[in-house]
CSV table of C-alpha atoms in Angstrom, one decimal:
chain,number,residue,atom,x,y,z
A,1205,UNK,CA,-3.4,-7.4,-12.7
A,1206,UNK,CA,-1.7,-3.9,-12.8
A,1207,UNK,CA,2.1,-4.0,-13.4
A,1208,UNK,CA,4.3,-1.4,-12.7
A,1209,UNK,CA,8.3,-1.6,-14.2
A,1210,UNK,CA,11.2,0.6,-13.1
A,1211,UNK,CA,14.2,0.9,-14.6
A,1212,UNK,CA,17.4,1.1,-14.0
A,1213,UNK,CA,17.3,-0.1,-10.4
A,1214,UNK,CA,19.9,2.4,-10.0
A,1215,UNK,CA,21.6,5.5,-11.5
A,1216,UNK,CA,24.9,7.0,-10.6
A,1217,UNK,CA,25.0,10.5,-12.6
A,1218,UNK,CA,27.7,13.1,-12.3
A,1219,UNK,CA,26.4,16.9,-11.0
A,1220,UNK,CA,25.0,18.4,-14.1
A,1221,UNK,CA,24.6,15.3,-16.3
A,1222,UNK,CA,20.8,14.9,-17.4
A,1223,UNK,CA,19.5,11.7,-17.5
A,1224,UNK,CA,15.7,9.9,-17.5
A,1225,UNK,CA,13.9,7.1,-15.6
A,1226,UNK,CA,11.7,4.9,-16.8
A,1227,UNK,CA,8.4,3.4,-15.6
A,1228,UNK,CA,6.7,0.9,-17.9
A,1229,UNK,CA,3.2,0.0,-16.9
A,1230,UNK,CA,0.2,-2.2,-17.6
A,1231,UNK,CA,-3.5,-1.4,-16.4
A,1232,UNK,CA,-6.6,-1.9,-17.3
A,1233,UNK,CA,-7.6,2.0,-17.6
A,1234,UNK,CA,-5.3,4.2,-16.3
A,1235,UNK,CA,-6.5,7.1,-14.1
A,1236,UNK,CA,-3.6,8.5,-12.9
A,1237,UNK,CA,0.6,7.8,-12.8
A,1238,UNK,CA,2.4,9.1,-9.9
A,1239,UNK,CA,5.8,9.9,-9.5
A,1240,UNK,CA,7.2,10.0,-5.8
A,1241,UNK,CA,10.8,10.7,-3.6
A,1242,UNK,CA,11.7,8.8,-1.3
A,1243,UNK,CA,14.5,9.8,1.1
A,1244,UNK,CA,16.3,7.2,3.2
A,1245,UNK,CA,14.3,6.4,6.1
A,1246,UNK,CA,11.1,8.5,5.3
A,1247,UNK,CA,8.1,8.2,3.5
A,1248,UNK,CA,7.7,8.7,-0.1
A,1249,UNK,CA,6.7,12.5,-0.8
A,1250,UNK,CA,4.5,13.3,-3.9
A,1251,UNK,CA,5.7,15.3,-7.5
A,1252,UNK,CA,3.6,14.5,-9.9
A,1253,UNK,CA,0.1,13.3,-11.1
A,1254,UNK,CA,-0.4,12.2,-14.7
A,1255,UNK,CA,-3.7,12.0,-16.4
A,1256,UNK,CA,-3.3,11.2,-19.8
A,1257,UNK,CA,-0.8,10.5,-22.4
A,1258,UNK,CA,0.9,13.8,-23.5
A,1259,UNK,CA,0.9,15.4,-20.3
A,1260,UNK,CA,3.5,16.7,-18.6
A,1261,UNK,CA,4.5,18.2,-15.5
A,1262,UNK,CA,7.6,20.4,-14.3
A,1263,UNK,CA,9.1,21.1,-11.4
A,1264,UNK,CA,12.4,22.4,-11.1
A,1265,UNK,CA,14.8,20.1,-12.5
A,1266,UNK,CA,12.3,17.0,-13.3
A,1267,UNK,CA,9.6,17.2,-15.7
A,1268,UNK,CA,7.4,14.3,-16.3
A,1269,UNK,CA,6.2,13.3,-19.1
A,1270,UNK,CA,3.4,10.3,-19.7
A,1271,UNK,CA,2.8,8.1,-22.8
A,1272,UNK,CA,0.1,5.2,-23.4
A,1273,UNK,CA,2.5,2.6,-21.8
A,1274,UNK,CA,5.5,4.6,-19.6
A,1275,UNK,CA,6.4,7.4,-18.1
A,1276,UNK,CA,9.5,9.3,-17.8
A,1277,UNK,CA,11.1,11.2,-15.2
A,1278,UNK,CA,14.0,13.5,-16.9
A,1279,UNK,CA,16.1,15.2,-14.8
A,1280,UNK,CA,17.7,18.1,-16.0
A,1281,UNK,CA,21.7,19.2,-14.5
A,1282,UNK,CA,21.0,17.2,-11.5
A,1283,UNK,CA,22.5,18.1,-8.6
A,1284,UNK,CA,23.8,16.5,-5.4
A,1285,UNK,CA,20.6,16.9,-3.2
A,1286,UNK,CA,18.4,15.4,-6.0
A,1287,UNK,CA,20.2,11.9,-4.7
A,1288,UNK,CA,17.0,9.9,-3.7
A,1289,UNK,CA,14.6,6.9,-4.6
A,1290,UNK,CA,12.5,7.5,-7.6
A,1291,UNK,CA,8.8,5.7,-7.2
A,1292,UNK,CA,6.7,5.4,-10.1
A,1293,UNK,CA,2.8,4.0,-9.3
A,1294,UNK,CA,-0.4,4.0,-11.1
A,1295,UNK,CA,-4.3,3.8,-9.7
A,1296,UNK,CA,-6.4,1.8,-12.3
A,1297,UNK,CA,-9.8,3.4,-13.7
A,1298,UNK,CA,-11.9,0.7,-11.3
A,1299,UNK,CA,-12.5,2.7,-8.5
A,1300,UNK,CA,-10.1,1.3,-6.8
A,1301,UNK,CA,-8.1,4.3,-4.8
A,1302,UNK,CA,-5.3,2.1,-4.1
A,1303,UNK,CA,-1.9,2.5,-6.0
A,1304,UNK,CA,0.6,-0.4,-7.5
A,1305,UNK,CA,3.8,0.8,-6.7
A,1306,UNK,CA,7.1,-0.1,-9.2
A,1307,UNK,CA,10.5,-1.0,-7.1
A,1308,UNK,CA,11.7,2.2,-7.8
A,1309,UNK,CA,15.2,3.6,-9.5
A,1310,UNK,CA,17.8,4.5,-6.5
A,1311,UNK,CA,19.5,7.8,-8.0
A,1312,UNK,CA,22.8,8.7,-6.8
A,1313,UNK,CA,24.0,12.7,-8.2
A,1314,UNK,CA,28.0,12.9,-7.4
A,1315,UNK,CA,29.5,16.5,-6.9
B,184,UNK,CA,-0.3,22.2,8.9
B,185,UNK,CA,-2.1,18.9,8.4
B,186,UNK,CA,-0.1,15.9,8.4
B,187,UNK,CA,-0.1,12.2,9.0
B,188,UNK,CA,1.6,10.6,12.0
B,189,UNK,CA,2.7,7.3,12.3
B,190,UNK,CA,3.7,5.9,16.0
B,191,UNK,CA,6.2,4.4,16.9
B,192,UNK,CA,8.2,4.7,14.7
B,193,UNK,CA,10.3,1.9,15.7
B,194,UNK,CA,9.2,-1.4,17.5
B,195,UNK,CA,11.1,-4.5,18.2
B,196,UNK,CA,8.5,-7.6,19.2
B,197,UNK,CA,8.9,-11.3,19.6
B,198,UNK,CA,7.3,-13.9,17.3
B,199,UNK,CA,3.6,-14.5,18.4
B,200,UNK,CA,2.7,-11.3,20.1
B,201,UNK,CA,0.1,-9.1,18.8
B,202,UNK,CA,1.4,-5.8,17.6
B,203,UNK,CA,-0.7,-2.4,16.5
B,204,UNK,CA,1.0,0.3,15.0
B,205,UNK,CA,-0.9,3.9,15.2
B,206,UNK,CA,-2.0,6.1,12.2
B,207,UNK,CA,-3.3,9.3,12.4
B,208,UNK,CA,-4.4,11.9,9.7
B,209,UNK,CA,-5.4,15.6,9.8
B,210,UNK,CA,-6.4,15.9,6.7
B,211,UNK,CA,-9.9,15.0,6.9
B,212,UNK,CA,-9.4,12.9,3.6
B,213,UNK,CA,-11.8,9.9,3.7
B,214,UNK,CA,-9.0,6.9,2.0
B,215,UNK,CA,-6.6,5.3,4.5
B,216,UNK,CA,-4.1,2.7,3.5
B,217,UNK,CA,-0.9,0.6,4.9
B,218,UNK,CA,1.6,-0.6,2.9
B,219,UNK,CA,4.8,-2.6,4.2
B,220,UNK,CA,8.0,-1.6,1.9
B,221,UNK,CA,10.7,-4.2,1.5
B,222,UNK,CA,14.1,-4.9,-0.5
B,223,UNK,CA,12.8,-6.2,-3.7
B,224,UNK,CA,9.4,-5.7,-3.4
B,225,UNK,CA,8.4,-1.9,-3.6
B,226,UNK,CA,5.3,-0.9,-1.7
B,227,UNK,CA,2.5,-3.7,-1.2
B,228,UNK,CA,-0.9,-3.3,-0.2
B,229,UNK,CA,-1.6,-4.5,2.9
B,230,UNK,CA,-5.2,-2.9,3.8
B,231,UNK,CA,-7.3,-0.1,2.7
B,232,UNK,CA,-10.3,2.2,3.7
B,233,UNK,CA,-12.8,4.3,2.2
B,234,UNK,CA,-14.4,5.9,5.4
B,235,UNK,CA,-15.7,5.1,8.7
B,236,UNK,CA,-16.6,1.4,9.5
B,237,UNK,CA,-15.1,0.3,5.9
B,238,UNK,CA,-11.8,-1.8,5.4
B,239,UNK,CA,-10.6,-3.9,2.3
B,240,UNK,CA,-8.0,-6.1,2.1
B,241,UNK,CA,-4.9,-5.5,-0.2
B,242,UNK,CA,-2.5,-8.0,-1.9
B,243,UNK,CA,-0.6,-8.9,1.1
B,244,UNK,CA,-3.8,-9.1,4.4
B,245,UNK,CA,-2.2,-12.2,5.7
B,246,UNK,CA,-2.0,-11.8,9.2
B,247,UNK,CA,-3.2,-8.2,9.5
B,248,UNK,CA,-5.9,-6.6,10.5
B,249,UNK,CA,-7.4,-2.9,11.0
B,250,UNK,CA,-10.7,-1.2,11.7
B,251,UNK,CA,-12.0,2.5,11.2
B,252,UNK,CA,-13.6,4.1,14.0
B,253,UNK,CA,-12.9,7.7,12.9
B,254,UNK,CA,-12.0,9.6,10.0
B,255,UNK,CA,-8.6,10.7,11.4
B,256,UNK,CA,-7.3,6.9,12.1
B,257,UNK,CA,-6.9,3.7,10.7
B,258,UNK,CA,-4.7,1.0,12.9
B,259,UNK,CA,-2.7,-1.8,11.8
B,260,UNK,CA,-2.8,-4.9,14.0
B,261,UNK,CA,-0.6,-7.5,13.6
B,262,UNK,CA,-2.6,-10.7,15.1
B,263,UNK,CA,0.6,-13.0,15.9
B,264,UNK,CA,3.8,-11.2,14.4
B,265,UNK,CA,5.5,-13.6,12.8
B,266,UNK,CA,9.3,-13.1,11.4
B,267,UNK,CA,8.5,-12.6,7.6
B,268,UNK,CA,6.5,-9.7,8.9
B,269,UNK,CA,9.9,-7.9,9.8
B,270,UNK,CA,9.2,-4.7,7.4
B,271,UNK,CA,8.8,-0.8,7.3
B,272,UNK,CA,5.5,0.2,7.4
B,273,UNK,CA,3.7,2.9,5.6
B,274,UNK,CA,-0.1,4.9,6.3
B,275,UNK,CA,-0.9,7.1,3.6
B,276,UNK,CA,-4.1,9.2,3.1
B,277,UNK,CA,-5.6,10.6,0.1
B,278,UNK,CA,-8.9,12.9,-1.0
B,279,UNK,CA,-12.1,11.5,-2.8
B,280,UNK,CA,-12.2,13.2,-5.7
B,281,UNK,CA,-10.6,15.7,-8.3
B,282,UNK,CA,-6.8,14.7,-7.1
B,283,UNK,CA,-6.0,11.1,-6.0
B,284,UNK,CA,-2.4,11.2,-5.0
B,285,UNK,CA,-1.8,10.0,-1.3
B,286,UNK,CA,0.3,11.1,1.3
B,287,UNK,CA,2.4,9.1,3.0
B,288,UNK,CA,3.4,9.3,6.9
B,289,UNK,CA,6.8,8.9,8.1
B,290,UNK,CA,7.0,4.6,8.7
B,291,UNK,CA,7.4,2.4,11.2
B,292,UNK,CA,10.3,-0.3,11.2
B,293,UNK,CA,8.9,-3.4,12.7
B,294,UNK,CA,11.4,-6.3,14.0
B,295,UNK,CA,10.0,-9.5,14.6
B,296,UNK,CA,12.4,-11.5,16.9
């Protein structure tokens, strides 16, 4: 069964201080990680896809970065509009399209 | 601009009524799939499709149900809405091949009374 692990549950940084999330997973073959934002009271939005361990991906002020078993998200000098819910999932190399979502890190940048 | 809709997007019901919730893509893409999204719990799997007239169940079917007519839609029906099915639900969407991710509509916040 495909496991997904987020951590912390939630994250209070100060504007500027850089930090990381974590997502821990277990699959059988991984075909791709996904990173998501989820505002309050809309649907998750897409960042990132990872393929394979060494990748990473940039945008902005998060890079991604994918290993054999966990991903992180660093953020660099956050700022006060990167305040959000981080979701980490992963689709399994089965042909099965469907993701397994983690719980996701709440992240909270204060000016 | 495509985009996927989700209606409505807020619904108060009483226990044992039967309850659809609308989803509707523009983006042509051939995978459909609900989720429900609680405290605790993340995202779940309720059902999934692959194209028309195909529908799989996901980890959490119980009491749900939805068929594929069209490419663009994929409903969620909710045979006898039952408290514990109190929830925000997701449609998402996603391309069969080269890039997987999925795209998710806006919710709906279901209340079972």
């Amino acid at each position: 069964e495909d496991q997904v692990t987020q951590s912390p549950e939630a994250l209070r940084l100060q504007e500027g201080e850089s930090s990381s999330l974590n997502c821990s997973y277990t699959v059988s073959g991984l075909r791709g990680l996904f990173w998501y934002r989820q505002d309050p009271g809309k649907g998750p939005e897409f960042l990132f896809t990872l393929y394979s361990a060494g990748e990473e991906k940039e945008k902005e002020r998060l890079k991604a970065t994918l290993t054999k078993k966990e991903s992180f998200l660093h953020i660099t000098a956050p700022k006060p509009e990167d305040s959000a819910t981080y979701l980490c999932a992963v689709q399994a190399d089965t042909g099965r399209r469907a993701l397994t979502f983690g719980s996701g890190t709440r992240l909270q940048v204060q000016p | 601009d495509a985009e996927i809709t989700q209606s409505p997007r807020h619904k108060i019901t009483e226990t044992g009524r039967q309850v659809t919730l609308a989803c509707h893509q523009t983006w042509n893409h051939n995978n459909m799939f609900w989720y429900r999204q609680d405290l605790g719990h993340g995202l779940r799997l309720i059902h999934y499709s692959y194209g028309v007239q195909d529908t799989n169940k996901g980890e959490v079917s119980d009491g749900y149900s939805v068929s594929r007519s069209n490419t663009e839609d994929l409903p969620l029906t909710l045979e006898s809405a039952a408290s514990s099915q109190t929830s925000v639900y997701f449609c998402a969407s996603s391309a069969d091949r080269e890039r997987y991710e999925q795209y998710f509509g806006p919710g709906t916040r279901l209340t079972v009374t």
